[in-house]
Amino acid sequence: MSIETAVHQADPAEPLGLGGFAAAVALPPRAERGERAEAAADRLRTAAVEAVAVTWVDNAGVTRVKAVPLSGLVHAAEWGIGTAPCFDVFLADDTITTSPIIGGPTGDLRLYPDLDRIVPLAAQPGWAWAPGSRYTQAGTPHPGCQRLFARRMEAAAAARGLSLKAGIEVEWVVALDGPPEEAPKYPTHGPAYGMHRITDLSDYLREVVRALREQGLSVLQIHPEYSPGQFEVSVAPEGPVGAADTSVLVRHTIRAVSARHGLRVSFAPVVEPDGVGNGGHLHLSLWRDGRNLGHGGPGPHGLAAEAEGFLAGVLDALPELLVLGCSSPAGYLRLVPSHWAGAYQCWGLENREAALRLVTGSTGERAAAANAEVKCFDASANPYLAIGAVIAAGLAGLDQRRALPAEFTVDPATAEPGAVPRLPQGPAEAIAAYTRSAVLREALGEPLYQAVLAVRRAEAEKYAAVGAEELIAATRWRF
Ligand code: GLU
Ligand code: MG
């Protein structure tokens, strides 16, 4: 059982917003948390762990952390670790804005490690990691907690008898270490997707695979990508909150292995001007009673009606979902046609230029493999916000029994102008769509909705008059 109780006996009619799904985000009793932390500390001690890093991801997409010595783990699980609410209005460059409900120097929150996910870090000897959820001093869920938002959306699906499997593909660029103001120099000059790159960085990549495995993750694939120094790793799908946790763990594992090899990494949307960027593609499948609703149904390519409604809701909401799925203004430099980033608001079977790509899998494995991929998201996203918001939009589509529009089977860039809408080409357009979204506003709840909006507006304003090269340079080493 998670540190938040895993009991989802909610009513589908419960509001998506903060009033709903309270049971899914309630803290279990303190005594129980303490006992479980003692057992976890015993296990970690035998693994020679000295300190535990407890992370959350802010609204700008930066992973922030508080760490405690192992001897402090029980106290952290019983009483939480103090964190300031103003982290909710941090920008990626560490400047701080404010929002109508959250912001300013006062207040205190309690960060609780999720003891189910605590794991020794293979590439940081003596360290363990746990994702954290934030509560008030009174023990009630912090309405700005992005992880609890994702947990509530998972519960909203469960209240409808549905579960999801999700996975975020991680793309990164690896470079030789050096001062942040210098343009990257690469440790391999091998061609895109070339075996040359795996040969050049053989020990490094093996260490990445090994560290991920030792941390309990199941690597599906690792390969060189298109841009200089670019690679991708994918891991097995899991529940929505678990998948968001995993994407944090995967990225920081890659970072740690890189540091041990004298390398640095960038998960920023764009590393080289005009290059292909780093995506954060979100794969998901919807399940009922152990059956994948992406297979064997009457809809397009075997979608069950509920899966079609869900995907129709996601497709329709993509402009506003970009606010959650592409945190950085630099994301819009990546989100351009013919870069496999999914710059058009359309869907298609195995169409890598569609923002929503349907994947049925090979004949024989479809019942397990069928899923959909949101391609337009990048790795500056807070994964909890991205996944939670997609679930909210999908459930709205499902509840309204929506149907998908016509499929797009070709590169939308080759279509007649206007035949298929481009997704927002800058943060202002996406923000405008977000401010019109009643579904996201209700699901996020006013404090989180407003905090995200404040951060996006502040970053959009900050970089509005800045050229592409400067924006790339400002964000390259922040993610
Ligand atoms: N790097 C591309 C992106 O920015 C995706 C490449 C791929 O399809 O894996 O999303
Ligand atoms: Mg890729």
Coordinates of C-alpha atoms and ligand atoms in Angstrom, one line a residue:
M1 CA 0.0 0.0 0.0
S2 CA 1.2 3.5 -0.8
I3 CA 1.8 6.2 1.8
E4 CA -1.5 7.6 0.4
T5 CA -4.1 4.9 0.9
A6 CA -4.8 2.9 -2.2
V7 CA -8.5 2.5 -1.5
H8 CA -10.5 4.1 -4.3
Q9 CA -14.1 3.5 -3.4
A10 CA -15.1 6.8 -5.0
D11 CA -18.3 7.5 -6.9
P12 CA -17.8 8.3 -10.6
A13 CA -20.1 11.3 -10.0
E14 CA -17.6 12.7 -7.5
P15 CA -16.3 16.0 -8.8
L16 CA -12.9 15.8 -10.6
G17 CA -11.7 18.7 -8.5
L18 CA -10.3 19.1 -5.0
G19 CA -13.5 18.0 -3.3
G20 CA -13.3 14.6 -4.9
F21 CA -11.4 11.4 -4.2
A22 CA -10.3 12.4 -0.7
A23 CA -9.7 8.7 0.3
A24 CA -7.1 8.3 -2.5
V25 CA -4.9 11.1 -1.1
A26 CA -5.4 10.7 2.6
L27 CA -2.3 10.1 4.8
P28 CA -2.5 6.8 6.7
P29 CA -2.2 6.9 10.5
R30 CA 1.1 8.2 11.8
A31 CA 1.9 5.1 13.8
E32 CA 1.6 3.0 10.6
R33 CA 3.8 5.3 8.7
G34 CA 6.5 5.2 11.4
E35 CA 6.4 1.4 11.5
R36 CA 6.8 1.1 7.8
A37 CA 9.6 3.6 7.8
E38 CA 11.5 1.6 10.4
A39 CA 11.2 -1.5 8.3
A40 CA 12.4 0.5 5.2
A41 CA 15.3 2.0 7.2
D42 CA 16.4 -1.5 8.2
R43 CA 16.5 -2.6 4.6
L44 CA 18.3 0.6 3.5
R45 CA 20.9 0.2 6.3
T46 CA 21.9 -3.2 5.0
A47 CA 22.4 -1.5 1.6
A48 CA 24.8 1.0 3.3
V49 CA 22.5 3.9 2.6
E50 CA 23.5 7.1 4.5
A51 CA 20.9 9.6 3.2
V52 CA 17.6 9.7 1.5
A53 CA 16.7 12.3 -1.2
V54 CA 12.9 13.0 -1.3
T55 CA 11.9 14.8 -4.5
W56 CA 8.9 16.6 -6.0
V57 CA 8.7 18.3 -9.3
D58 CA 7.7 21.9 -9.4
N59 CA 5.3 23.6 -11.9
A60 CA 8.3 24.7 -14.1
G61 CA 9.3 21.1 -14.5
V62 CA 12.4 21.2 -12.3
T63 CA 12.9 18.3 -9.8
R64 CA 13.5 19.8 -6.3
V65 CA 14.6 17.9 -3.3
K66 CA 15.0 17.8 0.5
A67 CA 17.3 15.1 1.9
V68 CA 17.5 13.5 5.3
P69 CA 20.1 11.2 6.9
L70 CA 18.9 7.6 7.1
S71 CA 18.4 8.2 10.9
G72 CA 15.8 10.8 10.0
L73 CA 13.7 8.7 7.8
V74 CA 11.3 7.6 10.5
H75 CA 10.7 11.2 11.6
A76 CA 10.2 12.2 8.0
A77 CA 7.6 9.5 7.5
E78 CA 5.8 10.4 10.7
W79 CA 6.0 14.2 10.5
G80 CA 7.0 15.1 7.0
I81 CA 9.9 17.3 5.9
G82 CA 9.4 21.1 6.0
T83 CA 9.1 22.7 2.5
A84 CA 8.0 26.2 1.6
P85 CA 4.8 26.6 -0.5
C86 CA 6.6 29.2 -2.6
F87 CA 8.3 26.4 -4.5
D88 CA 5.0 26.1 -6.4
V89 CA 5.8 29.5 -8.1
F90 CA 9.4 28.9 -8.9
L91 CA 10.5 29.4 -12.5
A92 CA 13.0 27.1 -14.1
D93 CA 15.8 29.7 -13.7
D94 CA 15.1 29.8 -9.9
T95 CA 13.4 33.2 -9.9
I96 CA 10.1 33.3 -8.1
T97 CA 6.7 34.7 -9.1
T98 CA 3.5 34.6 -7.2
S99 CA -0.1 33.5 -7.8
P100 CA -3.5 34.4 -6.3
I101 CA -3.6 31.6 -3.7
I102 CA 0.0 30.3 -3.5
G103 CA 3.1 32.4 -3.2
G104 CA 5.1 34.6 -0.8
P105 CA 7.5 33.7 1.9
T106 CA 5.1 32.5 4.6
G107 CA 3.6 29.1 5.3
D108 CA 5.0 25.6 5.6
L109 CA 4.2 22.3 4.0
R110 CA 5.2 18.7 4.9
L111 CA 6.9 16.5 2.3
Y112 CA 6.2 12.8 2.9
P113 CA 8.4 10.2 1.3
D114 CA 6.4 7.4 -0.5
L115 CA 7.8 4.4 1.3
D116 CA 6.6 2.1 -1.5
R117 CA 9.0 3.7 -4.0
I118 CA 12.0 4.2 -1.8
V119 CA 15.1 2.7 -3.5
P120 CA 18.9 2.8 -3.1
L121 CA 20.4 4.8 -6.0
A122 CA 22.7 2.5 -7.9
A123 CA 24.8 5.4 -9.4
Q124 CA 24.9 7.4 -6.1
P125 CA 26.4 5.0 -3.5
G126 CA 25.1 5.7 0.0
W127 CA 22.0 7.5 -1.3
A128 CA 18.4 6.3 -1.6
W129 CA 15.6 8.2 -3.3
A130 CA 11.9 8.4 -2.7
P131 CA 9.2 10.6 -4.5
G132 CA 7.4 12.8 -2.1
S133 CA 3.8 14.1 -1.7
R134 CA 3.0 17.3 0.1
Y135 CA 0.5 17.9 2.9
T136 CA -0.3 20.7 5.2
Q137 CA 0.9 20.8 8.8
A138 CA -2.6 19.6 9.7
G139 CA -2.1 16.5 7.6
T140 CA -4.5 17.4 4.8
P141 CA -3.4 17.2 1.2
H142 CA -1.7 20.3 -0.1
P143 CA -4.0 21.5 -2.9
G144 CA -0.9 22.5 -4.9
C145 CA 0.7 19.0 -4.8
Q146 CA 1.2 17.8 -8.3
R147 CA 1.7 14.2 -7.3
L148 CA -1.5 14.1 -5.3
F149 CA -3.3 15.7 -8.3
A150 CA -2.1 12.7 -10.4
R151 CA -3.2 10.4 -7.6
R152 CA -6.7 12.0 -7.6
M153 CA -7.0 11.5 -11.4
E154 CA -5.9 7.9 -11.1
A155 CA -8.7 7.5 -8.5
A156 CA -11.2 9.3 -10.8
A157 CA -10.5 6.6 -13.4
A158 CA -10.7 3.9 -10.8
A159 CA -14.1 5.2 -9.7
R160 CA -15.3 4.4 -13.3
G161 CA -13.8 0.9 -13.0
L162 CA -10.9 1.8 -15.2
S163 CA -7.2 1.6 -14.7
L164 CA -4.3 3.0 -16.9
K165 CA -0.9 1.9 -17.8
A166 CA 1.5 4.6 -18.7
G167 CA 5.1 5.1 -19.6
I168 CA 7.1 8.2 -20.5
E169 CA 9.9 7.8 -23.0
V170 CA 13.1 9.6 -21.9
E171 CA 15.2 11.3 -24.5
W172 CA 18.5 13.0 -23.6
V173 CA 21.6 14.6 -25.0
V174 CA 24.9 13.7 -23.5
A175 CA 27.8 16.1 -23.7
L176 CA 31.3 16.5 -22.3
D177 CA 31.4 18.4 -19.0
G178 CA 32.0 22.1 -19.3
P179 CA 30.8 25.5 -18.2
P180 CA 27.1 26.0 -18.8
E181 CA 27.6 29.0 -21.1
E182 CA 29.6 27.0 -23.6
A183 CA 27.8 25.2 -26.4
P184 CA 27.9 21.4 -26.0
K185 CA 30.8 19.3 -27.2
Y186 CA 29.8 15.7 -27.7
P187 CA 31.6 12.5 -26.5
T188 CA 30.5 10.7 -29.7
H189 CA 30.2 11.8 -33.3
G190 CA 28.4 8.7 -34.4
P191 CA 25.5 8.9 -36.9
A192 CA 21.9 9.1 -35.9
Y193 CA 20.7 5.7 -34.6
G194 CA 24.2 4.5 -35.4
M195 CA 25.9 1.5 -33.7
H196 CA 28.9 3.8 -33.8
R197 CA 27.5 5.7 -30.8
I198 CA 26.9 2.6 -28.7
T199 CA 30.4 1.5 -29.4
D200 CA 31.9 4.9 -28.5
L201 CA 29.9 5.1 -25.2
S202 CA 29.7 1.4 -24.5
D203 CA 30.6 1.5 -20.8
Y204 CA 28.5 4.5 -20.1
L205 CA 25.3 3.1 -21.7
R206 CA 25.9 -0.3 -20.0
E207 CA 26.1 1.5 -16.6
V208 CA 22.8 3.3 -17.4
V209 CA 21.1 0.0 -18.1
R210 CA 22.6 -1.7 -15.1
A211 CA 21.7 1.1 -12.7
L212 CA 18.1 1.2 -13.9
R213 CA 17.8 -2.6 -13.5
E214 CA 19.3 -2.5 -10.0
Q215 CA 16.7 0.1 -9.1
G216 CA 14.0 -2.3 -10.0
L217 CA 13.1 -0.8 -13.4
S218 CA 12.6 -2.9 -16.4
V219 CA 14.3 -1.4 -19.5
L220 CA 12.5 -2.1 -22.7
Q221 CA 14.9 -0.4 -25.1
I222 CA 17.8 2.0 -25.3
H223 CA 19.1 3.5 -28.5
P224 CA 20.9 6.5 -30.1
E225 CA 18.4 9.1 -31.4
Y226 CA 18.7 11.6 -34.2
S227 CA 20.4 14.7 -32.8
P228 CA 24.2 14.8 -31.8
G229 CA 24.8 13.0 -28.6
Q230 CA 21.1 12.1 -28.3
F231 CA 19.8 8.8 -26.8
E232 CA 16.5 7.4 -25.6
V233 CA 15.5 4.8 -23.1
S234 CA 12.1 3.3 -22.4
V235 CA 11.0 1.3 -19.5
A236 CA 7.9 -0.9 -18.8
P237 CA 4.6 0.8 -18.3
E238 CA 2.9 1.0 -14.9
G239 CA 0.2 2.9 -13.1
P240 CA 0.0 6.7 -13.8
V241 CA 1.6 7.9 -10.6
G242 CA 4.2 5.1 -10.7
A243 CA 5.1 6.1 -14.3
A244 CA 5.6 9.7 -13.3
D245 CA 7.8 8.7 -10.4
T246 CA 9.7 6.4 -12.7
S247 CA 10.4 9.2 -15.2
V248 CA 12.0 11.2 -12.4
L249 CA 14.1 8.3 -11.3
V250 CA 15.2 7.4 -14.8
R251 CA 16.3 11.0 -15.6
H252 CA 18.2 11.3 -12.3
T253 CA 19.8 7.9 -12.8
I254 CA 21.0 9.0 -16.3
R255 CA 22.3 12.2 -14.8
A256 CA 24.2 10.4 -12.0
V257 CA 25.8 7.8 -14.3
S258 CA 26.8 10.7 -16.7
A259 CA 28.5 12.5 -13.8
R260 CA 30.5 9.4 -13.0
H261 CA 31.7 9.3 -16.6
G262 CA 32.7 13.0 -16.7
L263 CA 29.6 13.8 -18.8
R264 CA 26.6 16.0 -18.4
V265 CA 23.1 15.6 -19.7
S266 CA 20.3 17.7 -21.0
F267 CA 16.7 16.7 -21.0
A268 CA 15.7 20.2 -22.3
P269 CA 13.3 20.4 -25.2
V270 CA 16.0 21.8 -27.5
V271 CA 19.7 21.5 -27.1
E272 CA 20.9 22.6 -30.6
P273 CA 19.2 25.3 -32.6
D274 CA 17.4 23.7 -35.6
G275 CA 18.0 20.3 -34.2
V276 CA 15.5 17.6 -33.3
G277 CA 14.6 18.0 -29.7
N278 CA 14.2 15.9 -26.6
G279 CA 10.6 14.6 -26.4
G280 CA 8.8 13.2 -23.4
H281 CA 6.3 11.1 -25.2
L282 CA 3.6 9.7 -23.0
H283 CA 2.2 6.3 -23.8
L284 CA -1.0 5.1 -22.2
S285 CA -3.5 2.4 -22.4
L286 CA -6.9 2.1 -20.7
W287 CA -8.0 -1.1 -19.0
R288 CA -11.3 -2.5 -17.6
D289 CA -11.4 -5.8 -15.7
G290 CA -8.0 -6.8 -17.0
R291 CA -8.9 -6.1 -20.6
N292 CA -7.0 -3.5 -22.8
L293 CA -9.7 -1.2 -24.2
G294 CA -7.4 -0.4 -27.1
H295 CA -8.0 -3.7 -28.6
G296 CA -11.0 -5.8 -29.8
G297 CA -13.6 -3.1 -29.7
P298 CA -15.9 -1.7 -32.4
G299 CA -14.1 1.6 -32.9
P300 CA -11.2 2.6 -35.2
H301 CA -8.4 0.0 -35.2
G302 CA -10.2 -2.0 -32.5
L303 CA -10.7 0.8 -29.9
A304 CA -13.5 0.1 -27.4
A305 CA -16.0 2.9 -27.1
E306 CA -14.6 4.0 -23.8
A307 CA -11.0 4.2 -25.2
E308 CA -12.2 6.1 -28.2
G309 CA -14.1 8.6 -26.0
F310 CA -11.0 9.0 -23.8
L311 CA -8.7 9.6 -26.8
A312 CA -11.1 12.0 -28.4
G313 CA -11.1 14.0 -25.2
V314 CA -7.3 14.1 -25.1
L315 CA -7.1 15.0 -28.8
D316 CA -9.5 17.9 -28.4
A317 CA -7.7 19.2 -25.3
L318 CA -4.2 19.1 -26.7
P319 CA -3.8 22.9 -27.1
E320 CA -4.4 23.4 -23.3
L321 CA -2.6 20.2 -22.4
L322 CA 0.6 21.7 -23.8
V323 CA 0.6 24.0 -20.7
L324 CA 1.1 20.9 -18.6
G325 CA 3.0 18.7 -21.1
C326 CA 5.5 21.4 -22.4
S327 CA 6.5 23.5 -19.4
S328 CA 9.3 25.5 -20.9
P329 CA 8.8 28.2 -23.6
A330 CA 11.6 26.4 -25.3
G331 CA 9.3 23.5 -25.9
Y332 CA 7.7 25.4 -28.8
L333 CA 11.0 25.5 -30.6
R334 CA 10.9 21.7 -30.6
L335 CA 7.3 21.4 -31.5
V336 CA 7.7 22.1 -35.2
P337 CA 6.6 20.0 -38.3
S338 CA 8.8 17.3 -39.6
H339 CA 10.7 16.8 -36.3
W340 CA 8.7 13.8 -35.1
A341 CA 7.4 16.0 -32.3
G342 CA 3.7 15.9 -33.2
A343 CA 3.1 19.5 -34.1
Y344 CA -0.4 18.9 -35.5
Q345 CA -3.6 18.3 -33.6
C346 CA -4.6 15.1 -35.3
W347 CA -4.3 11.3 -34.7
G348 CA -3.2 8.4 -36.8
L349 CA -2.2 4.8 -36.6
E350 CA 1.6 4.7 -36.3
N351 CA 1.7 8.3 -37.6
R352 CA 4.9 9.8 -36.1
E353 CA 3.9 13.3 -37.1
A354 CA 0.5 13.2 -35.5
A355 CA 0.4 14.6 -31.9
L356 CA -1.7 11.5 -31.0
R357 CA -0.2 8.3 -32.4
L358 CA -2.2 5.1 -32.1
V359 CA -0.1 2.0 -31.6
T360 CA -1.8 -1.3 -32.0
G361 CA 1.3 -3.5 -31.7
S362 CA 2.1 -6.5 -33.8
T363 CA -0.4 -9.2 -34.7
G364 CA -0.6 -11.6 -31.8
E365 CA 0.5 -9.2 -29.0
R366 CA -2.2 -6.5 -29.5
A367 CA -4.3 -7.3 -26.4
A368 CA -1.3 -6.5 -24.3
A369 CA 0.5 -3.9 -26.4
A370 CA -2.1 -1.6 -27.9
N371 CA -1.7 1.9 -26.6
A372 CA -1.7 5.6 -27.6
E373 CA 1.2 8.0 -27.6
V374 CA 1.0 11.7 -26.8
K375 CA 4.0 12.8 -28.9
C376 CA 3.8 16.6 -28.5
F377 CA 5.0 16.6 -24.8
D378 CA 8.6 17.2 -23.9
A379 CA 10.9 16.5 -21.0
S380 CA 10.5 19.9 -19.4
A381 CA 7.0 18.7 -18.3
N382 CA 6.2 18.0 -14.7
P383 CA 5.2 14.3 -15.3
Y384 CA 2.6 14.3 -12.6
L385 CA 0.8 17.3 -14.1
A386 CA 1.2 15.9 -17.7
I387 CA -0.3 12.5 -16.8
G388 CA -2.9 13.8 -14.5
A389 CA -4.1 16.4 -17.0
V390 CA -4.3 13.8 -19.8
I391 CA -6.4 11.6 -17.6
A392 CA -8.7 14.5 -16.7
A393 CA -9.2 15.4 -20.4
G394 CA -9.6 11.7 -21.4
L395 CA -12.2 11.1 -18.7
A396 CA -14.2 14.1 -19.8
G397 CA -14.2 12.7 -23.4
L398 CA -15.2 9.3 -22.1
D399 CA -18.0 10.7 -19.9
Q400 CA -19.3 12.6 -22.9
R401 CA -19.0 9.5 -25.2
R402 CA -17.1 11.4 -27.8
A403 CA -15.9 9.9 -31.1
L404 CA -12.6 10.5 -32.8
P405 CA -12.6 12.7 -35.9
A406 CA -11.2 11.2 -39.1
E407 CA -7.8 9.7 -38.9
F408 CA -4.7 11.3 -40.5
T409 CA -2.7 8.7 -42.4
V410 CA -0.1 11.0 -44.0
D411 CA 2.4 13.7 -42.8
P412 CA 0.0 16.5 -41.8
A413 CA 2.6 19.0 -43.1
T414 CA 1.9 17.8 -46.6
A415 CA -1.9 18.3 -46.2
E416 CA -3.8 21.3 -47.7
P417 CA -3.2 24.4 -45.6
G418 CA -5.8 24.5 -42.8
A419 CA -6.8 20.9 -43.3
V420 CA -5.4 20.0 -39.9
P421 CA -4.7 22.5 -37.1
R422 CA -1.2 23.2 -35.9
L423 CA -0.9 23.0 -32.1
P424 CA 0.0 26.3 -30.4
Q425 CA 3.2 27.7 -31.7
G426 CA 4.1 29.6 -28.6
P427 CA 3.3 29.7 -24.9
A428 CA 0.7 32.5 -25.2
E429 CA -1.5 30.4 -27.5
A430 CA -1.4 27.4 -25.2
I431 CA -2.0 29.6 -22.1
A432 CA -5.1 31.1 -23.8
A433 CA -6.5 27.6 -24.5
Y434 CA -5.7 26.7 -20.8
T435 CA -7.6 29.7 -19.5
R436 CA -10.7 28.5 -21.5
S437 CA -10.5 24.9 -20.1
A438 CA -13.2 24.3 -17.5
V439 CA -12.1 20.6 -17.3
L440 CA -8.5 21.3 -16.4
R441 CA -9.5 24.1 -14.0
E442 CA -11.9 21.8 -12.1
A443 CA -9.5 18.9 -12.1
L444 CA -6.4 20.8 -11.0
G445 CA -8.4 22.8 -8.4
E446 CA -8.0 26.5 -8.2
P447 CA -4.7 26.8 -6.2
L448 CA -2.8 24.5 -8.5
Y449 CA -4.5 25.8 -11.7
Q450 CA -3.6 29.3 -10.7
A451 CA 0.0 28.5 -9.7
V452 CA 0.7 26.7 -13.0
L453 CA -0.8 29.7 -14.9
A454 CA 1.3 32.2 -13.0
V455 CA 4.5 30.2 -13.7
R456 CA 3.7 29.8 -17.4
R457 CA 2.8 33.5 -17.8
A458 CA 6.0 34.6 -16.0
E459 CA 8.2 32.4 -18.1
A460 CA 6.4 33.4 -21.3
E461 CA 6.8 37.1 -20.5
K462 CA 10.5 36.6 -19.5
Y463 CA 11.4 35.1 -22.9
A464 CA 8.9 36.8 -25.1
A465 CA 11.5 39.1 -26.7
V466 CA 14.3 36.7 -26.6
G467 CA 15.6 35.0 -29.8
A468 CA 15.7 31.2 -30.2
E469 CA 19.4 30.8 -29.5
E470 CA 19.2 32.8 -26.3
L471 CA 16.2 30.8 -25.1
I472 CA 17.9 27.5 -25.9
A473 CA 21.1 28.6 -24.1
A474 CA 19.0 29.7 -21.0
T475 CA 17.2 26.4 -20.7
R476 CA 19.7 23.9 -22.1
W477 CA 21.1 22.9 -18.7
R478 CA 18.1 23.5 -16.5
F479 CA 16.3 20.2 -17.2
Ligands
GLU1 N1 13.1 13.5 -30.6 C1 11.7 13.6 -31.1 C2 10.9 14.5 -30.3 O1 11.3 15.6 -30.1 C3 11.1 12.2 -31.2 C4 11.8 11.1 -31.9 C5 11.1 9.8 -31.9 O2 10.1 9.7 -32.5 O3 11.5 9.0 -31.0 O4 9.9 14.2 -29.9
MG2 MG 12.6 8.9 -29.6

